[in-house]
Amino acid sequence: MSYFNLFIPIFYLIFLSNTQIIQFTTAQPTYFLHDCLGSNYTTNSSFQKNLNLLLSSISSANTSTINNGYYNATVGQTPDSVYGSLQCRGDISSEDCQSCAKTAAKDIITEERCPKSKQAFIWYDECMLRYSNQYYFNLMQTSPGFYLSNVDNVTDPNKLNPILGDLMNGLVSKAISSGSLNFATGDTNYTSFQRVYGLVQCTVDITSDGCNRCLRGAISELPNCCDGKQGGRVIRPSCNFRYELYPFFTQSAVPPSPPPLSPPRVSASPPPSSTTPSPNAKKSSKLAIVIAIPSVIGVLSAITFFWFFCFCRKKHKTRRLDVVVDDEIQNAESLQLNFRTVSAATDNFSEANKLGEGGFGSVYK
């Protein structure tokens, strides 16, 4: 059996293991904030059953029901109605959006978040989920608001502030002219060797005018939020913005799709069993893909090199052997031809044709 044939099953196993890593790991959303509002509901109440149905609906939302990263739904009748919505960041994939929806729907009612609240928000880098016992769809809301800033300071805040202001105001104009996305990203030079990156977004259920007012108001909070900081964000229910001195968003945004329909009403049925997410979440699939793909390429390169080396070496040996054999055959034929010629010329080495004896034997004429 050749060395190449021995390598086939080994390569197959390595390739399958790396393929499984790529296929079955999913990116985990990055939590950073939640807020619990309103009064509390009682255990096993109609409101809790409706809330569980709502969160189940959000968790199972997919590309056919999520429009421009947005989904909303209503469950139950007054006074136990529950309204809920999901807004994913405009530059993430549909798979990451669904992953964030599932995580947020489980996480928001855990003991560490808002286990009994009738109103709650939870924010991740990838999405925001909120629910309420009061109707809020299509309404621009600025409260509650939150600031988050980078712990590091810039060396020259007086230089950064006007550059940042121009960048953010430009992104607001870009977002409100983006159709139903209400989302924009961009960057600009901060120094000759460094850039500043920005992102703005509104929930897609509010108008472009409402988005403009929400974002302009949020940007006016920059001096209170992040003056002199290397990064920061302002978060409101209907909009948010962020800036950093490093890239934190992807360049391809979620493609536009038809505007969201009126929120579906989820029929009341027995609530699903609640599940608490594990605190030890698996690492992102992006890291797994970065690790898996080079290893597959490396194995392919090694196999190709090994096959090429063995094949060429075997072929070279075969050619050399052929040349040696051919040479030997030609030499033998040459010797046989010379003997016959000499025998005929001397009348089969007849004594009559013999001239005498020399140092190398008999001499014939």
CSV table of N, CA and C in Angstrom, one decimal, residues 112-182:
chain,number,residue,atom,x,y,z
A,112,GLU,N,-31.0,36.9,37.9
A,112,GLU,CA,-29.9,37.9,37.8
A,112,GLU,C,-30.4,39.1,37.0
A,113,ARG,N,-31.5,39.0,36.3
A,113,ARG,CA,-32.0,40.1,35.5
A,113,ARG,C,-33.3,40.7,36.1
A,114,CYS,N,-34.4,40.3,35.5
A,114,CYS,CA,-35.7,40.9,35.9
A,114,CYS,C,-36.7,39.8,36.1
A,115,PRO,N,-36.7,39.1,37.2
A,115,PRO,CA,-37.5,37.9,37.3
A,115,PRO,C,-39.0,38.1,37.5
A,116,LYS,N,-39.4,39.3,38.0
A,116,LYS,CA,-40.8,39.6,38.2
A,116,LYS,C,-41.3,40.9,37.7
A,117,SER,N,-40.5,41.6,36.9
A,117,SER,CA,-40.9,42.9,36.4
A,117,SER,C,-41.9,42.9,35.3
A,118,LYS,N,-42.9,43.8,35.3
A,118,LYS,CA,-43.8,43.9,34.2
A,118,LYS,C,-43.3,44.7,33.0
A,119,GLN,N,-42.1,45.4,33.2
A,119,GLN,CA,-41.4,46.1,32.1
A,119,GLN,C,-39.9,45.8,32.3
A,120,ALA,N,-39.3,45.5,31.2
A,120,ALA,CA,-37.8,45.2,31.3
A,120,ALA,C,-37.1,45.5,29.9
A,121,PHE,N,-35.9,45.8,30.0
A,121,PHE,CA,-35.0,46.0,28.9
A,121,PHE,C,-33.7,45.1,29.1
A,122,ILE,N,-33.2,44.5,28.0
A,122,ILE,CA,-31.9,43.9,28.1
A,122,ILE,C,-31.1,44.2,26.8
A,123,TRP,N,-29.9,44.7,27.0
A,123,TRP,CA,-29.0,45.0,25.9
A,123,TRP,C,-27.8,44.1,25.7
A,124,TYR,N,-27.5,43.8,24.5
A,124,TYR,CA,-26.3,43.1,24.2
A,124,TYR,C,-25.6,43.9,23.1
A,125,ASP,N,-24.4,43.6,22.8
A,125,ASP,CA,-23.7,44.2,21.6
A,125,ASP,C,-24.5,43.9,20.4
A,126,GLU,N,-25.2,42.8,20.3
A,126,GLU,CA,-25.8,42.4,19.0
A,126,GLU,C,-27.3,42.7,19.0
A,127,CYS,N,-28.0,42.9,20.1
A,127,CYS,CA,-29.4,43.2,20.0
A,127,CYS,C,-29.9,43.8,21.3
A,128,MET,N,-31.2,44.3,21.2
A,128,MET,CA,-31.9,44.7,22.4
A,128,MET,C,-33.3,44.0,22.4
A,129,LEU,N,-33.7,43.6,23.6
A,129,LEU,CA,-35.0,43.0,23.8
A,129,LEU,C,-35.7,43.8,24.9
A,130,ARG,N,-36.9,44.1,24.7
A,130,ARG,CA,-37.7,44.7,25.7
A,130,ARG,C,-39.2,44.2,25.7
A,131,TYR,N,-39.8,44.3,26.9
A,131,TYR,CA,-41.2,43.9,26.9
A,131,TYR,C,-41.9,44.9,28.0
A,132,SER,N,-43.2,45.0,27.8
A,132,SER,CA,-43.9,45.9,28.7
A,132,SER,C,-45.4,45.5,28.8
A,133,ASN,N,-46.0,45.9,29.9
A,133,ASN,CA,-47.5,45.8,30.0
A,133,ASN,C,-48.2,47.0,29.4
A,134,GLN,N,-47.5,47.9,28.8
A,134,GLN,CA,-48.0,49.1,28.1
A,134,GLN,C,-47.6,49.1,26.7
A,135,TYR,N,-48.5,49.6,25.8
A,135,TYR,CA,-48.2,49.6,24.4
A,135,TYR,C,-47.1,50.7,24.1
A,136,TYR,N,-46.1,50.3,23.3
A,136,TYR,CA,-45.0,51.3,23.0
A,136,TYR,C,-44.6,51.2,21.6
A,137,PHE,N,-45.2,50.3,20.7
A,137,PHE,CA,-44.7,50.2,19.4
A,137,PHE,C,-44.9,51.5,18.6
A,138,ASN,N,-44.0,51.9,17.7
A,138,ASN,CA,-44.0,53.1,16.9
A,138,ASN,C,-43.9,54.4,17.7
A,139,LEU,N,-43.6,54.3,18.9
A,139,LEU,CA,-43.4,55.5,19.8
A,139,LEU,C,-42.0,55.7,20.0
A,140,MET,N,-41.5,57.0,19.8
A,140,MET,CA,-40.1,57.3,20.0
A,140,MET,C,-40.0,57.6,21.5
A,141,GLN,N,-39.1,56.9,22.2
A,141,GLN,CA,-38.9,57.0,23.6
A,141,GLN,C,-37.4,57.2,23.9
A,142,THR,N,-37.2,58.2,24.8
A,142,THR,CA,-35.8,58.5,25.2
A,142,THR,C,-35.4,58.1,26.6
A,143,SER,N,-36.4,57.6,27.3
A,143,SER,CA,-36.2,57.3,28.7
A,143,SER,C,-36.6,55.8,29.0
A,144,PRO,N,-35.8,55.1,29.7
A,144,PRO,CA,-34.6,55.4,30.4
A,144,PRO,C,-33.4,55.5,29.5
A,145,GLY,N,-32.4,56.3,29.9
A,145,GLY,CA,-31.2,56.5,29.1
A,145,GLY,C,-30.0,56.1,29.9
A,146,PHE,N,-29.0,55.6,29.2
A,146,PHE,CA,-27.8,55.1,29.9
A,146,PHE,C,-26.5,55.6,29.2
A,147,TYR,N,-25.4,55.8,30.0
A,147,TYR,CA,-24.1,56.2,29.4
A,147,TYR,C,-23.2,55.0,29.7
A,148,LEU,N,-22.3,54.7,28.8
A,148,LEU,CA,-21.2,53.8,29.0
A,148,LEU,C,-20.0,54.4,28.3
A,149,SER,N,-18.9,54.4,29.0
A,149,SER,CA,-17.7,55.0,28.4
A,149,SER,C,-16.4,54.1,28.6
A,150,ASN,N,-15.5,54.3,27.7
A,150,ASN,CA,-14.2,53.6,27.8
A,150,ASN,C,-13.4,54.2,29.0
A,151,VAL,N,-12.7,53.3,29.7
A,151,VAL,CA,-12.0,53.8,30.9
A,151,VAL,C,-10.7,54.6,30.5
A,152,ASP,N,-10.3,54.5,29.3
A,152,ASP,CA,-9.1,55.2,28.9
A,152,ASP,C,-9.4,56.5,28.3
A,153,ASN,N,-8.5,57.5,28.5
A,153,ASN,CA,-8.6,58.8,28.0
A,153,ASN,C,-7.8,59.0,26.7
A,154,VAL,N,-8.2,60.0,25.9
A,154,VAL,CA,-7.4,60.4,24.7
A,154,VAL,C,-6.4,61.4,25.2
A,155,THR,N,-5.3,61.5,24.4
A,155,THR,CA,-4.3,62.5,24.8
A,155,THR,C,-4.7,63.9,24.5
A,156,ASP,N,-5.6,64.1,23.5
A,156,ASP,CA,-6.0,65.5,23.1
A,156,ASP,C,-7.5,65.5,22.9
A,157,PRO,N,-8.3,65.7,24.0
A,157,PRO,CA,-9.7,65.7,23.8
A,157,PRO,C,-10.2,66.9,23.0
A,158,ASN,N,-9.6,68.0,23.0
A,158,ASN,CA,-10.0,69.2,22.3
A,158,ASN,C,-9.9,68.9,20.8
A,159,LYS,N,-9.1,68.0,20.4
A,159,LYS,CA,-9.0,67.6,19.0
A,159,LYS,C,-10.0,66.6,18.6
A,160,LEU,N,-10.3,65.6,19.5
A,160,LEU,CA,-11.3,64.6,19.2
A,160,LEU,C,-12.7,65.1,19.2
A,161,ASN,N,-13.1,66.0,20.1
A,161,ASN,CA,-14.5,66.3,20.2
A,161,ASN,C,-15.1,66.9,18.9
A,162,PRO,N,-14.5,67.9,18.2
A,162,PRO,CA,-15.1,68.3,17.0
A,162,PRO,C,-15.1,67.3,15.9
A,163,ILE,N,-14.1,66.5,15.8
A,163,ILE,CA,-14.0,65.4,14.8
A,163,ILE,C,-15.2,64.4,15.1
A,164,LEU,N,-15.3,64.0,16.3
A,164,LEU,CA,-16.4,63.1,16.7
A,164,LEU,C,-17.7,63.6,16.4
A,165,GLY,N,-17.9,64.9,16.8
A,165,GLY,CA,-19.2,65.5,16.5
A,165,GLY,C,-19.6,65.5,15.1
A,166,ASP,N,-18.6,65.9,14.2
A,166,ASP,CA,-18.9,65.9,12.8
A,166,ASP,C,-19.2,64.4,12.3
A,167,LEU,N,-18.5,63.5,12.8
A,167,LEU,CA,-18.7,62.1,12.3
A,167,LEU,C,-20.1,61.6,12.7
A,168,MET,N,-20.5,61.9,14.0
A,168,MET,CA,-21.8,61.4,14.5
A,168,MET,C,-23.0,62.1,13.8
A,169,ASN,N,-22.8,63.4,13.6
A,169,ASN,CA,-23.9,64.1,12.9
A,169,ASN,C,-24.1,63.6,11.5
A,170,GLY,N,-22.9,63.3,10.8
A,170,GLY,CA,-23.0,62.8,9.5
A,170,GLY,C,-23.7,61.4,9.4
A,171,LEU,N,-23.4,60.6,10.5
A,171,LEU,CA,-24.0,59.3,10.5
A,171,LEU,C,-25.5,59.3,10.8
A,172,VAL,N,-25.9,60.3,11.6
A,172,VAL,CA,-27.4,60.5,11.8
A,172,VAL,C,-28.1,60.8,10.5
A,173,SER,N,-27.5,61.7,9.7
A,173,SER,CA,-28.1,62.0,8.4
A,173,SER,C,-28.1,60.8,7.5
A,174,LYS,N,-27.1,60.0,7.5
A,174,LYS,CA,-27.0,58.8,6.7
A,174,LYS,C,-28.1,57.8,7.2
A,175,ALA,N,-28.3,57.7,8.5
A,175,ALA,CA,-29.2,56.7,9.0
A,175,ALA,C,-30.7,57.0,8.7
A,176,ILE,N,-31.0,58.3,8.8
A,176,ILE,CA,-32.4,58.6,8.5
A,176,ILE,C,-32.8,58.6,7.0
A,177,SER,N,-31.7,58.6,6.2
A,177,SER,CA,-32.0,58.5,4.8
A,177,SER,C,-31.7,57.0,4.2
A,178,SER,N,-31.6,56.1,5.2
A,178,SER,CA,-31.3,54.7,4.8
A,178,SER,C,-32.6,53.9,4.6
A,179,GLY,N,-33.7,54.5,4.5
A,179,GLY,CA,-35.0,53.8,4.4
A,179,GLY,C,-35.4,53.3,5.7
A,180,SER,N,-35.8,52.0,5.7
A,180,SER,CA,-36.4,51.4,6.9
A,180,SER,C,-35.3,50.9,7.8
A,181,LEU,N,-34.0,51.0,7.5
A,181,LEU,CA,-33.0,50.4,8.3
A,181,LEU,C,-32.7,51.3,9.6
A,182,ASN,N,-32.8,52.6,9.4
A,182,ASN,CA,-32.5,53.5,10.6
A,182,ASN,C,-31.1,53.2,11.2
